[in-house]
PDB file of C-alpha atoms and ligand atoms in Angstrom:
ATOM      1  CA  UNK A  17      -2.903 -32.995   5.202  1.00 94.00           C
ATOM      2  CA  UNK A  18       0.591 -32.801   6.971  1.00 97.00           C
ATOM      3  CA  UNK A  19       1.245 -30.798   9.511  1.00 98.00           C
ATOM      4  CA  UNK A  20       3.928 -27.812   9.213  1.00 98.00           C
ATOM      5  CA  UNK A  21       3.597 -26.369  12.651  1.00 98.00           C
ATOM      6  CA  UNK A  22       2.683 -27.832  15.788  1.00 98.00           C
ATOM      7  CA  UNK A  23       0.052 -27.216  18.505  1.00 98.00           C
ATOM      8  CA  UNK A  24       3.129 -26.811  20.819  1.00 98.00           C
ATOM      9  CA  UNK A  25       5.712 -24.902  18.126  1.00 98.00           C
ATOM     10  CA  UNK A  26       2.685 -22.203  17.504  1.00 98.00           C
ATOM     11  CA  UNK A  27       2.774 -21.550  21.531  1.00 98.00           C
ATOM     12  CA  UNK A  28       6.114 -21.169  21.358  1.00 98.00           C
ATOM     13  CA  UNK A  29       6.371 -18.762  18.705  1.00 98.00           C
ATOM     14  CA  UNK A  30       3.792 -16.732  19.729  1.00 98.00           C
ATOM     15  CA  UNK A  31       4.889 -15.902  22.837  1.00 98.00           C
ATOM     16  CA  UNK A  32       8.604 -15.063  21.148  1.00 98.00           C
ATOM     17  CA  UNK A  33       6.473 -12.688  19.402  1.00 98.00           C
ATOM     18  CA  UNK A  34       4.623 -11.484  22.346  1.00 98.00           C
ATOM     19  CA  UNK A  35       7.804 -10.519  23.951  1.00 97.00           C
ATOM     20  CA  UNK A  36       9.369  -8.764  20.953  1.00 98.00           C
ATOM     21  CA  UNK A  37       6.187  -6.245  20.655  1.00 97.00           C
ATOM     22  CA  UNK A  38       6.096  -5.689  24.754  1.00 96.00           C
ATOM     23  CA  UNK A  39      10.362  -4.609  24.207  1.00 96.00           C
ATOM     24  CA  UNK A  40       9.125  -2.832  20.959  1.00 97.00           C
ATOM     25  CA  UNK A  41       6.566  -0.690  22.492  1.00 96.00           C
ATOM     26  CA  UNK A  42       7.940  -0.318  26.598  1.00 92.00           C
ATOM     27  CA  UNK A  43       4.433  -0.199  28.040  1.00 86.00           C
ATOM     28  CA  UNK A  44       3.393   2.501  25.332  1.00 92.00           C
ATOM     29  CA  UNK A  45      -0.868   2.503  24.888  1.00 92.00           C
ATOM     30  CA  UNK A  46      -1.096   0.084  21.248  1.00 97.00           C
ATOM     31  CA  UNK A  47      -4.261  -0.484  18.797  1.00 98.00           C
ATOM     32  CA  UNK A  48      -4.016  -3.978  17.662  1.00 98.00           C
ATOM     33  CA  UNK A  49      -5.720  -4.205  14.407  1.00 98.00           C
ATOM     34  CA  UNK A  50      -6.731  -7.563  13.796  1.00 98.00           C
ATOM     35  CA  UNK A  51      -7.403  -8.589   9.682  1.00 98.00           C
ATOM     36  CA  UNK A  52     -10.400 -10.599   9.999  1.00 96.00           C
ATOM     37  CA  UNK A  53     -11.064 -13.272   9.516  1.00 96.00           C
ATOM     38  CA  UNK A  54      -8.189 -15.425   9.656  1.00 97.00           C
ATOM     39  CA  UNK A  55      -6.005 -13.436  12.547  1.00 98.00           C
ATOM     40  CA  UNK A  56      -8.684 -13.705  14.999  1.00 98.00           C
ATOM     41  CA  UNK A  57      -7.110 -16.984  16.634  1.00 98.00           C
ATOM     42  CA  UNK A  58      -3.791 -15.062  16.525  1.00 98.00           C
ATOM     43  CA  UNK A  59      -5.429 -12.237  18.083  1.00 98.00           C
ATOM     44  CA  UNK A  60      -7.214 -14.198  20.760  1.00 98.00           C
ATOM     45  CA  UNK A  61      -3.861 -15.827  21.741  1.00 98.00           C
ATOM     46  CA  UNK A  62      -1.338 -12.943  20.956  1.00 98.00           C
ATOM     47  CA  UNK A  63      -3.472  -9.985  22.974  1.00 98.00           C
ATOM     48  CA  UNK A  64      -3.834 -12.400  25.905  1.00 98.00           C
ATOM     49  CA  UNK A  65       0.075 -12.219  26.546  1.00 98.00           C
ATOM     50  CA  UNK A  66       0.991  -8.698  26.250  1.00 97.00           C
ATOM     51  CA  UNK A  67       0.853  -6.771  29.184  1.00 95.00           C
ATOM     52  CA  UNK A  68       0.771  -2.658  27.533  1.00 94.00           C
ATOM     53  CA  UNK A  69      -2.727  -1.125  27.637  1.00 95.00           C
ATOM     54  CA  UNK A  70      -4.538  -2.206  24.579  1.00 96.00           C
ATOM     55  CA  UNK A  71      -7.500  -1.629  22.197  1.00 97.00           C
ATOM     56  CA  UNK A  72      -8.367  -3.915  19.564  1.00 98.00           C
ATOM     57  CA  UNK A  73     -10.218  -3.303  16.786  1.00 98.00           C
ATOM     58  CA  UNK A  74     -11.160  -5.343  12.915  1.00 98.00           C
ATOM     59  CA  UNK A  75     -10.675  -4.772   9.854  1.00 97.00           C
ATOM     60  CA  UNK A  76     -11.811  -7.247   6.421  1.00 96.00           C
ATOM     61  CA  UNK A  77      -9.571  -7.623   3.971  1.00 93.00           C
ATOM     62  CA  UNK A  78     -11.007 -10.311   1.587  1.00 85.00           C
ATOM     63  CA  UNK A  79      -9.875 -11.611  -1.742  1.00 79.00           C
ATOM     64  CA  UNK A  80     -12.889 -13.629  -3.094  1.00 69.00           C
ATOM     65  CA  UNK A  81     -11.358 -16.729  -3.723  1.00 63.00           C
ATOM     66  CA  UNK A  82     -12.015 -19.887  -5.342  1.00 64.00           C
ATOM     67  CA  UNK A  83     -10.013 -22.482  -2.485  1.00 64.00           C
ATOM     68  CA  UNK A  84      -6.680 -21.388  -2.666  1.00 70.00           C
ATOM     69  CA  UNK A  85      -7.073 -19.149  -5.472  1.00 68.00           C
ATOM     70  CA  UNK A  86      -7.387 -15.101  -5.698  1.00 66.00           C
ATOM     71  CA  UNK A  87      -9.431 -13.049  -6.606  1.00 72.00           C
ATOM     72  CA  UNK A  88      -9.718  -9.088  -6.272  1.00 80.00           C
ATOM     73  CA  UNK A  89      -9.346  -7.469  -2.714  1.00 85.00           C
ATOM     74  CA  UNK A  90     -12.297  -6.253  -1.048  1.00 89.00           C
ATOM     75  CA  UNK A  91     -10.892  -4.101   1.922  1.00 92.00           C
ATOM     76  CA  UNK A  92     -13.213  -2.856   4.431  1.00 94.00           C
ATOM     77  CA  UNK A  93     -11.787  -0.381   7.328  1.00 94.00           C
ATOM     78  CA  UNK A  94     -15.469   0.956   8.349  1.00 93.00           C
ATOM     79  CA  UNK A  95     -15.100  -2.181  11.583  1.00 93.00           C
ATOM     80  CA  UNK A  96     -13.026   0.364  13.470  1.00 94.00           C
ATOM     81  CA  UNK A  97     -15.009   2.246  15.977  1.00 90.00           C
ATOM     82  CA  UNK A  98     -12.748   3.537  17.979  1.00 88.00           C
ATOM     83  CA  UNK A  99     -10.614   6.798  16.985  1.00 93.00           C
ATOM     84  CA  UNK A 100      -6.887   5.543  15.966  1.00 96.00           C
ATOM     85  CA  UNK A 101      -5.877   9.016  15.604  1.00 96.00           C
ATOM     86  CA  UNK A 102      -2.526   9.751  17.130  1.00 96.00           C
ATOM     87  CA  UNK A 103      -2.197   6.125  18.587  1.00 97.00           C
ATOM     88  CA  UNK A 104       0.199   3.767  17.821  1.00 98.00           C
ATOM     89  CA  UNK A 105      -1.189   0.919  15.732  1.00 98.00           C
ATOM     90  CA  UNK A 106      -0.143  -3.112  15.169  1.00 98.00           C
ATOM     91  CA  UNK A 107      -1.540  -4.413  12.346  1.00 98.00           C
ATOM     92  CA  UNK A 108      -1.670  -8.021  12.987  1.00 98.00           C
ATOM     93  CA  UNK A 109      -2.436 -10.450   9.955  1.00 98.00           C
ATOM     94  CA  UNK A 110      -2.045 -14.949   9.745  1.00 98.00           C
ATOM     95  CA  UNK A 111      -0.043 -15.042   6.502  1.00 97.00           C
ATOM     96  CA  UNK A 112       2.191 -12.748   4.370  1.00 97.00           C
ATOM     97  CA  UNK A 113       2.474 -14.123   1.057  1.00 96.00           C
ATOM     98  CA  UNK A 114       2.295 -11.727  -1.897  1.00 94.00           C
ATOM     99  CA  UNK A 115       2.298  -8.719   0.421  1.00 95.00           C
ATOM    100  CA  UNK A 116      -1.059  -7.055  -1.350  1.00 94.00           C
ATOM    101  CA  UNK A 117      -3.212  -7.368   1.417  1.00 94.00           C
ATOM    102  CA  UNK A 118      -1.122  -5.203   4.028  1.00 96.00           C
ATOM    103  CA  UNK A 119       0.065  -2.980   1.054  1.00 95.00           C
ATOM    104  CA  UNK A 120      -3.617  -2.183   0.013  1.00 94.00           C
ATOM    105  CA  UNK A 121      -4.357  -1.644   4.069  1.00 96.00           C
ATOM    106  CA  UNK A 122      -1.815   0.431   4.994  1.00 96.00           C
ATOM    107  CA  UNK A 123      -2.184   3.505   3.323  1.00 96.00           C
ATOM    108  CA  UNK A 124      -6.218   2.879   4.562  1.00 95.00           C
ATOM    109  CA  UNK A 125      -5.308   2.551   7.974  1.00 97.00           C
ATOM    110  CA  UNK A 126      -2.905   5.492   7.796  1.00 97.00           C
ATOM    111  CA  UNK A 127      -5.745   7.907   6.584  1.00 96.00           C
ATOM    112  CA  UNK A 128      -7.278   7.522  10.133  1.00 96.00           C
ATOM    113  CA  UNK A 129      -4.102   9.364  11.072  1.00 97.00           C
ATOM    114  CA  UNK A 130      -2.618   7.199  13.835  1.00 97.00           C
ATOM    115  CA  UNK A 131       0.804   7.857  14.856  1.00 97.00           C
ATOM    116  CA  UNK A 132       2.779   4.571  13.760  1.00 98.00           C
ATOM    117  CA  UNK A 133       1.342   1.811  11.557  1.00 98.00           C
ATOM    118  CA  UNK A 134       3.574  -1.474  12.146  1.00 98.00           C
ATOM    119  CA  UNK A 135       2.487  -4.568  11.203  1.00 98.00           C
ATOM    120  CA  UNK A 136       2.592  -8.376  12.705  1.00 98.00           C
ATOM    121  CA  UNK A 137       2.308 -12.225  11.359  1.00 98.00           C
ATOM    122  CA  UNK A 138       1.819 -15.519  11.991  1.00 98.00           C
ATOM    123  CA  UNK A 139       3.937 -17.344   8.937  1.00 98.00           C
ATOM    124  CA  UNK A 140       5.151 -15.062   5.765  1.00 97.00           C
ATOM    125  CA  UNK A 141       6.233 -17.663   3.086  1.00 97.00           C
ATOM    126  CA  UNK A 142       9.331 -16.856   1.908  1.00 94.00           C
ATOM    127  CA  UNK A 143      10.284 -15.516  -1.730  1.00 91.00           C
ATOM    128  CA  UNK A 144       6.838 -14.485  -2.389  1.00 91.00           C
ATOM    129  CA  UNK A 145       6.597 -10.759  -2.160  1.00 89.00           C
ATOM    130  CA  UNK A 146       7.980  -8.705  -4.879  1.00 92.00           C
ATOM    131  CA  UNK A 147       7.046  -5.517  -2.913  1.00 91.00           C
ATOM    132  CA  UNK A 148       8.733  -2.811  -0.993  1.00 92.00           C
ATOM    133  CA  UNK A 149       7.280  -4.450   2.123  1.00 94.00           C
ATOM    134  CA  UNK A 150       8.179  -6.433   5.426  1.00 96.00           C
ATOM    135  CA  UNK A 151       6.348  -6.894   7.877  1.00 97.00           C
ATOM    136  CA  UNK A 152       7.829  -5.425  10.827  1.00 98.00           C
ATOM    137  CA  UNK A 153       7.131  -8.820  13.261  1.00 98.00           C
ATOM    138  CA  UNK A 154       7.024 -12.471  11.978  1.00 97.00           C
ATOM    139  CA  UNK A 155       6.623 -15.487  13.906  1.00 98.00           C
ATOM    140  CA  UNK A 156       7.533 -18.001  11.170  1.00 98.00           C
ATOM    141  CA  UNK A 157       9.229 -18.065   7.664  1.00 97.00           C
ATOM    142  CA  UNK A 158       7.749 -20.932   5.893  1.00 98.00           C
ATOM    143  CA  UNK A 159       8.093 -22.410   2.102  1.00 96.00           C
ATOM    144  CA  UNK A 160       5.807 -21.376  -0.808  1.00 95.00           C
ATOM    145  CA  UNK A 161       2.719 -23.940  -0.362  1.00 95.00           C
ATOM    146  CA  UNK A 162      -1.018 -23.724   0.676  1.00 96.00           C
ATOM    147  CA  UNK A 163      -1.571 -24.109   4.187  1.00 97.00           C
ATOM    148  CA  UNK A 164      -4.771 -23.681   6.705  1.00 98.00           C
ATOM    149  CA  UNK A 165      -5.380 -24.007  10.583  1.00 98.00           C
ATOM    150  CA  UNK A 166      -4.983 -21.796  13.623  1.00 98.00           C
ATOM    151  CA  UNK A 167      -7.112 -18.775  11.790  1.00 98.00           C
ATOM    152  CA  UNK A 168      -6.408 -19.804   7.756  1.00 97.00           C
ATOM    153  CA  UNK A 169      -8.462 -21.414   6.097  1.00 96.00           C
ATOM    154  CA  UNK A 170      -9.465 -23.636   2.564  1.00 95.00           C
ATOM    155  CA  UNK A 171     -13.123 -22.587   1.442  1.00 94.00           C
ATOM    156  CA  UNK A 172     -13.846 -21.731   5.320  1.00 94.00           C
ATOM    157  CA  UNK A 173     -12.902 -24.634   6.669  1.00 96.00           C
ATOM    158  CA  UNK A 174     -10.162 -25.907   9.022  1.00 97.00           C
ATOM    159  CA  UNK A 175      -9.693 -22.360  10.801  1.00 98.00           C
ATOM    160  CA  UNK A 176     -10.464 -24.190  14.173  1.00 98.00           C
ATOM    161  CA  UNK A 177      -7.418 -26.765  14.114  1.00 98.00           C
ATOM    162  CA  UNK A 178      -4.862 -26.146  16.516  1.00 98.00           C
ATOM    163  CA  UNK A 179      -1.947 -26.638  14.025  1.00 98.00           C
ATOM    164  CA  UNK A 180      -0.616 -25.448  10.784  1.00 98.00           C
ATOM    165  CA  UNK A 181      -0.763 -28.075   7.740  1.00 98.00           C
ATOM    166  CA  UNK A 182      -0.310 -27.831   4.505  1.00 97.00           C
ATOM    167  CA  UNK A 183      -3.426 -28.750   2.388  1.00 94.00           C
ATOM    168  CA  UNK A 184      -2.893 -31.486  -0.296  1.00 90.00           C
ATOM    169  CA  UNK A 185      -4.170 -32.217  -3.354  1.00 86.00           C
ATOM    170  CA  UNK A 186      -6.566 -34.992  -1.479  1.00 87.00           C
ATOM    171  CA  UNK A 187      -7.875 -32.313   0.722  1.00 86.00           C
ATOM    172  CA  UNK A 188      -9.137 -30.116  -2.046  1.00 83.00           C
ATOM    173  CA  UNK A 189     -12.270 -32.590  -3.250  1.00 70.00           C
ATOM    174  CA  UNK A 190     -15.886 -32.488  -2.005  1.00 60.00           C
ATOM    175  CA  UNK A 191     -15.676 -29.753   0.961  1.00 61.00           C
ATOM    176  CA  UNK A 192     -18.853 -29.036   2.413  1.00 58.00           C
TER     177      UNK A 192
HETATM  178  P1  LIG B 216      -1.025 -11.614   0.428  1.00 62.92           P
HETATM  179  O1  LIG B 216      -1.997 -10.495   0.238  1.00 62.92           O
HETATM  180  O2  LIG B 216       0.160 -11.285   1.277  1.00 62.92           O
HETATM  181  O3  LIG B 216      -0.663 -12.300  -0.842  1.00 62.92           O
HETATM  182  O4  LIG B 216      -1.790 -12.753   1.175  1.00 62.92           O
HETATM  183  C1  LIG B 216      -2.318 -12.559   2.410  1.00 62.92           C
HETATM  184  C2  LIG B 216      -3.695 -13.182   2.499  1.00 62.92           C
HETATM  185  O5  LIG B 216      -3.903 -14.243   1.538  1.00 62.92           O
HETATM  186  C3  LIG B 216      -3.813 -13.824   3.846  1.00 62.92           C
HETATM  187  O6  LIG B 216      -4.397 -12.921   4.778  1.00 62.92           O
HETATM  188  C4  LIG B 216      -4.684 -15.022   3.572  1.00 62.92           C
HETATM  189  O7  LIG B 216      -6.046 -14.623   3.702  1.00 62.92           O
HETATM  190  C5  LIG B 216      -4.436 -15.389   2.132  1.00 62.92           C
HETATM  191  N1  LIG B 216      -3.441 -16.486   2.005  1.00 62.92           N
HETATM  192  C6  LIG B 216      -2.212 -16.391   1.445  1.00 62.92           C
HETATM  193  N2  LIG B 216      -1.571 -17.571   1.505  1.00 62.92           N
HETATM  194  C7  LIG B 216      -2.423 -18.438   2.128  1.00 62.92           C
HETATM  195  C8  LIG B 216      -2.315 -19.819   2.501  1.00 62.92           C
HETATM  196  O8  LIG B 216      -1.316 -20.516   2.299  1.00 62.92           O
HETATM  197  N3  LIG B 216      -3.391 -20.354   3.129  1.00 62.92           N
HETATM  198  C9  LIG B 216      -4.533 -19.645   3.400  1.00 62.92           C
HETATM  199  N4  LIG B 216      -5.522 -20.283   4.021  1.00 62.92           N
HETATM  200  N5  LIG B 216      -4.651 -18.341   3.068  1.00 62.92           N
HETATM  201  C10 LIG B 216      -3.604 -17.740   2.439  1.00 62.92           C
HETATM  202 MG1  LIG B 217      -6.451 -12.783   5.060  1.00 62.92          MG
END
């Protein structure tokens, strides 16, 4: 495994990005949607540093995968308990790679009629999205390869690593 982003570089960005949705939103009441699971150490950190009055809420937006993988998108909205009606809401996500998983969300989220749907990420890797779609916030542009930590992960594990690495061909073999 080799790391991509540091314990230290992560901080860093994420408070660039902290500071960029605070000026976006001027103290304006925000929803932060977080897409479970791999946002939620994003979330933690990210929702910790802004300083507008905040609800968060979940959604799941799962591909069933085989490792690093694919499959079809299971998206599942029915988390948020809260009314979003009106409100403006964040969507916050770990990666951006093909786009489908915020273009299959959006037009979910938007049917709970909030006022403004923007969206937020960790890494996007660039070149990868052949979509009308960017997301409106990114903390880093990284290249095309497979990468867990800090949220992602490779058949559920490594979410809890405090860095970003990319996962080699070594890595792959007899996970348990
Ligand atoms: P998209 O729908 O934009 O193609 O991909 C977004 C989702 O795919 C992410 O939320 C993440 O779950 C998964 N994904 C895409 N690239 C990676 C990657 O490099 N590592 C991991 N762990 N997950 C990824
Ligand atoms: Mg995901």
């Amino acid at each position: 495994m080799k790391t991509l982003l540091t314990e230290d570089q992560l901080k860093q960005g994420i408070v660039q990005l902290a500071e960029k949705i605070q000026a976006h939103y001027q103290g304006k009441p925000l929803t932060i949607v977080g897409v479970m699971i791999g946002s939620v150490v994003l979330l933690a950190d990210l929702i910790r540093l802004l300083k507008i009055p905040l609800r968060v809420e979940l959604v799941q937006a799962r591909s069933d995968h085989n490792g690093t993988r694919p499959g079809p998108m299971v998206i599942n909205t029915d988390l948020i308990s809260g009314n979003i009606q009106g409100r403006d809401v964040l969507l916050i996500d770990d990666i951006f790679d093909t786009g489908h998983t915020l273009w299959e969300l959006i037009p979910q989220i938007d049917e709970l009629g909030p006022s403004s749907i923007r969206t937020a990420v960790l890494l996007r890797k660039i070149g990868q999205c052949k979509l009308d779609l960017k997301p409106d916030f990114i903390c880093f542009d990284i290249p095309n390869a497979f990468v867990v930590g800090y949220g992602l992960d490779y058949l559920d594990l490594y979410r809890n690593l405090r860095y970003i690495a990319v996962l080699e061909p070594s890595d792959m073999k007899d996970k348990k």
